[in-house]
Amino acid sequence: AQLLMSAFAIRSTGVLEEMPFDKAMLSVSNKSVTDPLWLDVEIDGGIKQELPLLTQTVVDLLDLTPFLRRHLAEPVQLQTPQVLPLSQSALVVMRIMGTDERDTRYAAALCLPSILLTVTSSTEENKKKGVGQKSGGLGSLHIQNDTLKGMCERELPEATVSGAAALWLSFHLGRSALATIKLRKTVYDLMDKSEDIEQIKMKEINDCKELLLRFASVAEEQLECVLCLEGGDAMSEGLDFTSPVLTGALSVIVSTAGSTERSIGRLEKRVAYLQTKYEANQQDNINHRLNLLTIISAVYLPLTLITGFWGMNWEHGMPAIRSDYGFYYALAGMIGLGFSLLLFFYRAGWM
C-alpha cells in the first residue's frame, strides 16, 4: 500500500484517541461523526499515481462542494503552496521539512467543521533523487510515537478541528525551527574555523548555501500561509481561530514562522561573509603566487641579459674573455646581482 493512513478522534477532553481508519471512514460515510476526527494520510508513492486512490478512499466520502472536489482532483493543487478559505471548508498547502535536512515535502490540511484531513506527499524532485524516507506525515512522525503522544495531547490547544489544525501547523513550523537551529550550529562552526580560513573548503560553504536556500524557501512559504490564515479563518466555517486560546496559539505560530525566516536571513549573511572571506583569501594566494613569479622574472631578467652577452662569439673586445678567471668573475657578479635584487625586493615589502 502506498497510502499510510491514521485516524484519531478528538475527545472533548482534548485527548487524541487513535481509532481504526476504516471505522473512522465508516462514520464519515454514514454521517454519524460524533466527536471531531483527524484523518492523516501520507502518500508514500508519487502524488500523480496515488491521488486516485486517495480520492476514492477518503475524499469522495467527504461532504465537499463540486468546486473543491475538482480542485483536489488535480495533483498540482496538493503541491502548490496556498490558503483557500471557502464558506464551509478551508484548504492549506505548504512545504515542510521531511526526515532529512535535504528532504522537503508538501503537506495539505483540509479543514471541515467536524473533520481535519492532513495529507503529506514527497516532492517530485525528492522522488527522482531518492531523498528522504517514510514518516513524513504528522501521524507517522509524531502521534504514533508513544513518547511524543502525551506531549501531543498536552499541546492540543482546543478540542476542535481548529485546535488540531493549530497543532498541525505548530508541529511542522517547529520542525522548521529545529532544522534551522541545527543548521545554525553548522554555520557557527564554520565561523569558528574561519579564523584560519585555510581550514575551510569551498564545498562546505556551498553545502550550507544550498541548505539555506532550501530552508529559506520553506520558511517563506510557511510564513505566508500562516499570515493568510490570520485573515482567512474569518471567512470559513472550517477554521475558527476566534477563541482566545486559538488566537494566542495562532499568534505563537506566526511568531515562530517569522523568527525562523529572520534566523535564516541572518545565517545567509554569515555564509555570504564566509564566502567573501574565502574568495578574498584565494585571491590573496593567487596574488602572492603571481608576485613571486614576477620577482623571479625580475631577478632573472638582468642575469639573462648578461648570459646573452657572454654567450656571443667574441674573439676580441670582450673584457676578460681570455682571462683564466673571467668565468668566475662573471658568475660571481651574476650571483651578487641576483642577491642584491632579492634584498631590494625584500626591503621594499614585495616579498
Tab-separated table of C-alpha atoms in Angstrom:
chain	number	residue	atom	x	y	z
A	1	ALA	CA	0.000	0.000	0.000
A	2	GLN	CA	1.221	3.461	-0.930
A	3	LEU	CA	-1.087	5.304	1.494
A	4	LEU	CA	-0.132	5.332	5.174
A	5	MET	CA	-3.348	6.221	6.996
A	6	SER	CA	-4.109	7.063	10.611
A	7	ALA	CA	-7.298	8.237	12.319
A	8	PHE	CA	-7.877	9.922	15.657
A	9	ALA	CA	-10.985	11.035	17.481
A	10	ILE	CA	-10.679	14.428	19.147
A	11	ARG	CA	-12.340	13.905	22.515
A	12	SER	CA	-13.920	16.743	24.460
A	13	THR	CA	-11.087	16.488	26.993
A	14	GLY	CA	-8.603	17.448	24.286
A	15	VAL	CA	-7.216	13.925	24.026
A	16	LEU	CA	-6.442	12.375	20.643
A	17	GLU	CA	-7.740	8.817	20.744
A	18	GLU	CA	-6.447	6.554	17.988
A	19	MET	CA	-9.054	4.519	16.140
A	20	PRO	CA	-9.116	2.189	13.105
A	21	PHE	CA	-9.083	4.192	9.905
A	22	ASP	CA	-11.843	2.048	8.348
A	23	LYS	CA	-14.098	2.708	11.337
A	24	ALA	CA	-13.468	6.424	11.083
A	25	MET	CA	-14.289	6.456	7.361
A	26	LEU	CA	-17.445	4.409	8.022
A	27	SER	CA	-18.692	7.066	10.428
A	28	VAL	CA	-17.835	9.712	7.848
A	29	SER	CA	-19.729	7.950	5.073
A	30	ASN	CA	-22.747	7.365	7.359
A	31	LYS	CA	-22.591	10.981	8.523
A	32	SER	CA	-22.514	9.726	12.089
A	33	VAL	CA	-19.452	11.605	13.302
A	34	THR	CA	-19.903	12.499	16.963
A	35	ASP	CA	-16.502	13.749	18.071
A	36	PRO	CA	-14.328	15.669	15.569
A	37	LEU	CA	-11.992	13.418	13.577
A	38	TRP	CA	-8.401	13.846	12.488
A	39	LEU	CA	-7.561	11.788	9.396
A	40	ASP	CA	-3.869	11.712	8.484
A	41	VAL	CA	-2.656	10.270	5.167
A	42	GLU	CA	0.909	10.011	3.959
A	43	ILE	CA	1.443	9.358	0.254
A	44	ASP	CA	4.470	7.120	0.013
A	45	GLY	CA	4.412	6.911	-3.783
A	46	GLY	CA	4.093	9.644	-6.387
A	47	ILE	CA	1.227	12.084	-5.948
A	48	LYS	CA	0.015	11.594	-9.521
A	49	GLN	CA	-0.135	7.822	-9.136
A	50	GLU	CA	-1.705	7.756	-5.667
A	51	LEU	CA	-4.164	10.645	-5.882
A	52	PRO	CA	-6.937	8.483	-7.454
A	53	LEU	CA	-6.637	6.035	-4.548
A	54	LEU	CA	-6.725	8.902	-2.037
A	55	THR	CA	-9.771	10.341	-3.777
A	56	GLN	CA	-11.594	7.021	-3.813
A	57	THR	CA	-10.678	6.088	-0.238
A	58	VAL	CA	-11.134	9.408	1.536
A	59	VAL	CA	-12.045	12.486	-0.480
A	60	ASP	CA	-15.170	11.045	-2.159
A	61	LEU	CA	-16.628	10.247	1.263
A	62	LEU	CA	-16.350	13.832	2.495
A	63	ASP	CA	-19.075	16.426	2.142
A	64	LEU	CA	-17.337	18.804	-0.278
A	65	THR	CA	-18.528	21.304	-2.841
A	66	PRO	CA	-18.119	20.417	-6.547
A	67	PHE	CA	-15.534	23.168	-6.902
A	68	LEU	CA	-13.402	21.780	-4.074
A	69	ARG	CA	-13.679	18.236	-5.456
A	70	ARG	CA	-12.422	19.406	-8.840
A	71	HIS	CA	-9.701	21.393	-7.117
A	72	LEU	CA	-8.441	18.407	-5.111
A	73	ALA	CA	-8.602	16.125	-8.171
A	74	GLU	CA	-5.614	17.949	-9.670
A	75	PRO	CA	-2.279	16.637	-8.293
A	76	VAL	CA	-0.617	20.025	-8.674
A	77	GLN	CA	-3.023	21.536	-6.122
A	78	LEU	CA	-1.582	19.355	-3.360
A	79	GLN	CA	1.920	20.564	-4.200
A	80	THR	CA	1.237	24.261	-4.647
A	81	PRO	CA	1.518	26.457	-1.518
A	82	GLN	CA	-1.873	28.085	-0.964
A	83	VAL	CA	-4.563	29.023	1.518
A	84	LEU	CA	-8.070	28.537	0.128
A	85	PRO	CA	-10.829	29.585	2.549
A	86	LEU	CA	-14.352	28.591	1.456
A	87	SER	CA	-17.651	29.023	3.252
A	88	GLN	CA	-17.772	25.500	4.764
A	89	SER	CA	-14.128	24.446	4.459
A	90	ALA	CA	-10.555	25.652	4.201
A	91	LEU	CA	-7.542	24.211	2.401
A	92	VAL	CA	-3.969	24.914	3.466
A	93	VAL	CA	-0.988	23.630	1.460
A	94	MET	CA	2.621	24.396	2.326
A	95	ARG	CA	6.078	22.915	2.101
A	96	ILE	CA	7.511	21.267	5.208
A	97	MET	CA	10.767	19.744	6.384
A	98	GLY	CA	10.968	15.977	5.954
A	99	THR	CA	13.013	13.392	7.813
A	100	ASP	CA	16.271	14.618	6.309
A	101	GLU	CA	17.682	18.142	6.120
A	102	ARG	CA	17.674	17.858	2.336
A	103	ASP	CA	14.172	16.386	2.276
A	104	THR	CA	11.320	18.842	1.772
A	105	ARG	CA	7.741	17.705	1.313
A	106	TYR	CA	4.284	19.116	0.792
A	107	ALA	CA	1.628	18.984	3.477
A	108	ALA	CA	-2.039	19.798	2.942
A	109	ALA	CA	-4.728	20.311	5.554
A	110	LEU	CA	-8.390	20.220	4.583
A	111	CYS	CA	-10.446	21.658	7.431
A	112	LEU	CA	-14.156	20.874	7.668
A	113	PRO	CA	-16.483	21.682	10.586
A	114	SER	CA	-16.010	18.214	12.149
A	115	ILE	CA	-13.154	16.647	10.146
A	116	LEU	CA	-9.499	17.520	9.673
A	117	LEU	CA	-7.781	15.720	6.780
A	118	THR	CA	-3.997	16.122	6.554
A	119	VAL	CA	-2.077	14.768	3.592
A	120	THR	CA	1.698	14.627	3.203
A	121	SER	CA	3.442	13.889	-0.084
A	122	SER	CA	7.033	13.960	-1.281
A	123	THR	CA	8.193	16.383	-3.975
A	124	GLU	CA	8.906	15.102	-7.460
A	125	GLU	CA	12.498	16.314	-7.085
A	126	ASN	CA	12.971	14.156	-3.986
A	127	LYS	CA	11.432	11.147	-5.713
A	128	LYS	CA	13.900	11.480	-8.580
A	129	LYS	CA	16.849	11.839	-6.196
A	130	GLY	CA	15.586	9.247	-3.713
A	131	VAL	CA	15.830	11.757	-0.870
A	132	GLY	CA	14.012	11.084	2.394
A	133	GLN	CA	12.376	8.030	3.861
A	134	LYS	CA	8.873	7.281	5.032
A	135	SER	CA	7.361	9.020	8.033
A	136	GLY	CA	6.820	12.458	6.555
A	137	GLY	CA	3.246	12.851	7.785
A	138	LEU	CA	2.216	14.055	11.192
A	139	GLY	CA	0.607	10.733	12.102
A	140	SER	CA	3.647	8.621	11.252
A	141	LEU	CA	6.175	11.085	12.671
A	142	HIS	CA	4.544	12.400	15.806
A	143	ILE	CA	1.266	10.943	17.026
A	144	GLN	CA	2.101	7.257	16.589
A	145	ASN	CA	5.259	7.742	18.617
A	146	ASP	CA	4.310	6.694	22.165
A	147	THR	CA	6.883	9.003	23.730
A	148	LEU	CA	5.539	12.068	21.954
A	149	LYS	CA	1.862	11.163	22.087
A	150	GLY	CA	1.382	12.572	25.563
A	151	MET	CA	3.178	15.755	24.532
A	152	CYS	CA	0.898	15.970	21.517
A	153	GLU	CA	-2.162	15.703	23.762
A	154	ARG	CA	-0.943	18.463	26.042
A	155	GLU	CA	-0.097	20.654	23.042
A	156	LEU	CA	-3.640	20.326	21.617
A	157	PRO	CA	-4.848	23.867	22.343
A	158	GLU	CA	-8.553	23.121	21.916
A	159	ALA	CA	-10.698	20.009	21.392
A	160	THR	CA	-11.856	21.118	17.943
A	161	VAL	CA	-10.808	20.753	14.324
A	162	SER	CA	-9.283	24.238	14.502
A	163	GLY	CA	-7.321	23.185	17.589
A	164	ALA	CA	-5.999	20.134	15.752
A	165	ALA	CA	-5.137	22.341	12.764
A	166	ALA	CA	-3.236	24.682	15.096
A	167	LEU	CA	-1.290	21.700	16.435
A	168	TRP	CA	-0.569	20.532	12.873
A	169	LEU	CA	0.771	23.968	11.973
A	170	SER	CA	2.842	24.365	15.142
A	171	PHE	CA	4.344	20.895	14.714
A	172	HIS	CA	5.594	21.485	11.187
A	173	LEU	CA	6.740	25.042	11.856
A	174	GLY	CA	8.513	23.756	14.944
A	175	ARG	CA	10.340	21.202	12.805
A	176	SER	CA	11.481	24.006	10.523
A	177	ALA	CA	12.714	25.959	13.540
A	178	LEU	CA	14.633	22.937	14.880
A	179	ALA	CA	16.193	22.268	11.476
A	180	THR	CA	17.274	25.912	11.342
A	181	ILE	CA	18.854	25.644	14.790
A	182	LYS	CA	20.868	22.604	13.656
A	183	LEU	CA	21.983	24.431	10.539
A	184	ARG	CA	22.916	27.456	12.642
A	185	LYS	CA	25.316	25.275	14.654
A	186	THR	CA	26.936	24.145	11.387
A	187	VAL	CA	27.326	27.746	10.240
A	188	TYR	CA	28.737	28.845	13.609
A	189	ASP	CA	31.260	26.007	13.488
A	190	LEU	CA	32.394	27.291	10.102
A	191	MET	CA	32.615	30.807	11.539
A	192	ASP	CA	34.905	29.498	14.296
A	193	LYS	CA	37.086	27.805	11.706
A	194	SER	CA	37.206	30.995	9.628
A	195	GLU	CA	39.899	32.388	11.941
A	196	ASP	CA	42.153	30.138	9.874
A	197	ILE	CA	40.313	30.325	6.572
A	198	GLU	CA	42.616	27.712	5.050
A	199	GLN	CA	40.793	25.072	7.126
A	200	ILE	CA	37.523	25.707	5.285
A	201	LYS	CA	36.728	24.112	1.953
A	202	MET	CA	34.519	25.751	-0.629
A	203	LYS	CA	32.328	22.631	-0.685
A	204	GLU	CA	31.381	23.216	2.963
A	205	ILE	CA	30.291	26.770	2.179
A	206	ASN	CA	28.361	25.697	-0.914
A	207	ASP	CA	26.583	22.940	1.052
A	208	CYS	CA	25.497	25.489	3.657
A	209	LYS	CA	24.292	27.871	0.950
A	210	GLU	CA	22.269	25.125	-0.705
A	211	LEU	CA	20.613	24.160	2.578
A	212	LEU	CA	19.923	27.787	3.444
A	213	LEU	CA	18.230	28.384	0.109
A	214	ARG	CA	16.102	25.285	0.658
A	215	PHE	CA	15.243	26.296	4.232
A	216	ALA	CA	14.522	29.885	3.187
A	217	SER	CA	12.010	28.830	0.542
A	218	VAL	CA	10.229	26.561	3.058
A	219	ALA	CA	10.193	29.235	5.790
A	220	GLU	CA	8.894	31.925	3.433
A	221	GLU	CA	6.045	29.719	2.203
A	222	GLN	CA	5.114	28.719	5.755
A	223	LEU	CA	5.105	32.332	6.935
A	224	GLU	CA	2.922	33.402	4.024
A	225	CYS	CA	0.466	30.583	4.784
A	226	VAL	CA	0.050	31.411	8.465
A	227	LEU	CA	-0.247	35.131	7.715
A	228	CYS	CA	-3.033	34.331	5.256
A	229	LEU	CA	-4.724	32.200	7.896
A	230	GLU	CA	-4.908	35.166	10.268
A	231	GLY	CA	-7.357	36.793	7.894
A	232	GLY	CA	-8.719	33.727	6.125
A	233	ASP	CA	-10.185	31.990	9.177
A	234	ALA	CA	-12.895	34.654	9.462
A	235	MET	CA	-14.185	33.701	6.010
A	236	SER	CA	-14.602	29.970	6.632
A	237	GLU	CA	-16.510	27.722	8.989
A	238	GLY	CA	-13.822	25.094	8.501
A	239	LEU	CA	-11.390	27.117	10.607
A	240	ASP	CA	-12.244	29.194	13.639
A	241	PHE	CA	-9.360	30.854	15.442
A	242	THR	CA	-11.543	33.431	17.181
A	243	SER	CA	-11.407	31.854	20.649
A	244	PRO	CA	-8.771	33.396	22.943
A	245	VAL	CA	-6.880	30.122	23.193
A	246	LEU	CA	-6.621	29.606	19.427
A	247	THR	CA	-5.937	33.290	18.796
A	248	GLY	CA	-2.978	33.013	21.140
A	249	ALA	CA	-1.855	29.755	19.541
A	250	LEU	CA	-2.008	31.290	16.073
A	251	SER	CA	-0.005	34.296	17.274
A	252	VAL	CA	2.699	31.953	18.571
A	253	ILE	CA	2.682	30.080	15.243
A	254	VAL	CA	3.076	33.335	13.298
A	255	SER	CA	5.884	34.438	15.622
A	256	THR	CA	7.655	31.095	15.178
A	257	ALA	CA	7.426	31.327	11.399
A	258	GLY	CA	8.692	34.904	11.392
A	259	SER	CA	11.538	34.095	13.776
A	260	THR	CA	12.624	31.143	11.626
A	261	GLU	CA	12.644	33.272	8.488
A	262	ARG	CA	14.681	36.019	10.187
A	263	SER	CA	17.154	33.472	11.570
A	264	ILE	CA	17.679	32.049	8.090
A	265	GLY	CA	18.243	35.571	6.771
A	266	ARG	CA	20.965	36.174	9.375
A	267	LEU	CA	22.582	32.836	8.580
A	268	GLU	CA	22.589	33.713	4.880
A	269	LYS	CA	24.536	36.890	5.694
A	270	ARG	CA	27.071	34.902	7.711
A	271	VAL	CA	27.556	32.368	4.937
A	272	ALA	CA	27.888	35.216	2.419
A	273	TYR	CA	30.586	36.716	4.661
A	274	LEU	CA	32.373	33.350	4.815
A	275	GLN	CA	32.242	33.042	1.035
A	276	THR	CA	33.606	36.567	0.597
A	277	LYS	CA	36.395	35.878	3.078
A	278	TYR	CA	37.234	32.563	1.408
A	279	GLU	CA	37.305	34.121	-2.064
A	280	ALA	CA	39.430	37.013	-0.778
A	281	ASN	CA	41.878	34.509	0.724
A	282	GLN	CA	42.012	32.582	-2.540
A	283	GLN	CA	42.639	35.812	-4.425
A	284	ASP	CA	45.396	36.714	-1.973
A	285	ASN	CA	47.023	33.330	-2.584
A	286	ILE	CA	46.842	33.868	-6.338
A	287	ASN	CA	48.267	37.376	-5.993
A	288	HIS	CA	51.069	36.024	-3.813
A	289	ARG	CA	51.966	33.416	-6.429
A	290	LEU	CA	51.874	35.981	-9.213
A	291	ASN	CA	54.005	38.309	-7.101
A	292	LEU	CA	56.547	35.534	-6.574
A	293	LEU	CA	56.651	34.777	-10.292
A	294	THR	CA	57.130	38.487	-11.043
A	295	ILE	CA	60.046	38.723	-8.598
A	296	ILE	CA	61.687	35.634	-10.073
A	297	SER	CA	61.277	37.073	-13.574
A	298	ALA	CA	62.733	40.426	-12.435
A	299	VAL	CA	65.735	38.673	-10.902
A	300	TYR	CA	66.405	36.505	-13.944
A	301	LEU	CA	65.978	39.317	-16.490
A	302	PRO	CA	69.401	41.008	-15.934
A	303	LEU	CA	71.050	37.624	-15.459
A	304	THR	CA	69.653	36.519	-18.797
A	305	LEU	CA	70.945	39.725	-20.394
A	306	ILE	CA	74.456	39.116	-19.033
A	307	THR	CA	74.338	35.496	-20.142
A	308	GLY	CA	73.323	36.676	-23.610
A	309	PHE	CA	76.326	38.946	-23.871
A	310	TRP	CA	78.771	36.334	-22.710
A	311	GLY	CA	77.223	33.762	-24.983
A	312	MET	CA	78.168	35.704	-28.138
A	313	ASN	CA	81.020	34.500	-30.356
A	314	TRP	CA	83.598	37.047	-29.196
A	315	GLU	CA	87.182	36.827	-30.344
A	316	HIS	CA	88.388	40.268	-29.325
A	317	GLY	CA	86.999	43.269	-27.461
A	318	MET	CA	85.191	41.437	-24.675
A	319	PRO	CA	86.786	42.161	-21.314
A	320	ALA	CA	88.160	39.101	-19.512
A	321	ILE	CA	87.185	36.915	-22.470
A	322	ARG	CA	90.588	35.289	-22.413
A	323	SER	CA	91.191	35.581	-18.687
A	324	ASP	CA	91.588	32.354	-16.763
A	325	TYR	CA	89.221	33.761	-14.126
A	326	GLY	CA	86.745	35.532	-16.399
A	327	PHE	CA	84.048	32.888	-15.967
A	328	TYR	CA	84.294	33.077	-12.207
A	329	TYR	CA	84.169	36.883	-12.264
A	330	ALA	CA	81.006	36.779	-14.343
A	331	LEU	CA	79.425	34.067	-12.199
A	332	ALA	CA	80.199	35.967	-9.001
A	333	GLY	CA	78.771	39.153	-10.487
A	334	MET	CA	75.530	37.456	-11.530
A	335	ILE	CA	75.127	35.839	-8.108
A	336	GLY	CA	75.791	39.152	-6.378
A	337	LEU	CA	73.345	40.942	-8.659
A	338	GLY	CA	70.667	38.310	-8.029
A	339	PHE	CA	71.035	38.542	-4.253
A	340	SER	CA	71.065	42.335	-4.424
A	341	LEU	CA	67.769	42.344	-6.307
A	342	LEU	CA	66.249	39.878	-3.851
A	343	LEU	CA	67.380	42.079	-0.938
A	344	PHE	CA	65.882	45.132	-2.633
A	345	PHE	CA	62.514	43.430	-3.162
A	346	TYR	CA	62.516	42.172	0.404
A	347	ARG	CA	63.181	45.625	1.893
A	348	ALA	CA	60.585	47.124	-0.420
A	349	GLY	CA	57.997	44.758	1.077
A	350	TRP	CA	57.367	42.812	-2.116
A	351	MET	CA	58.331	39.500	-0.512
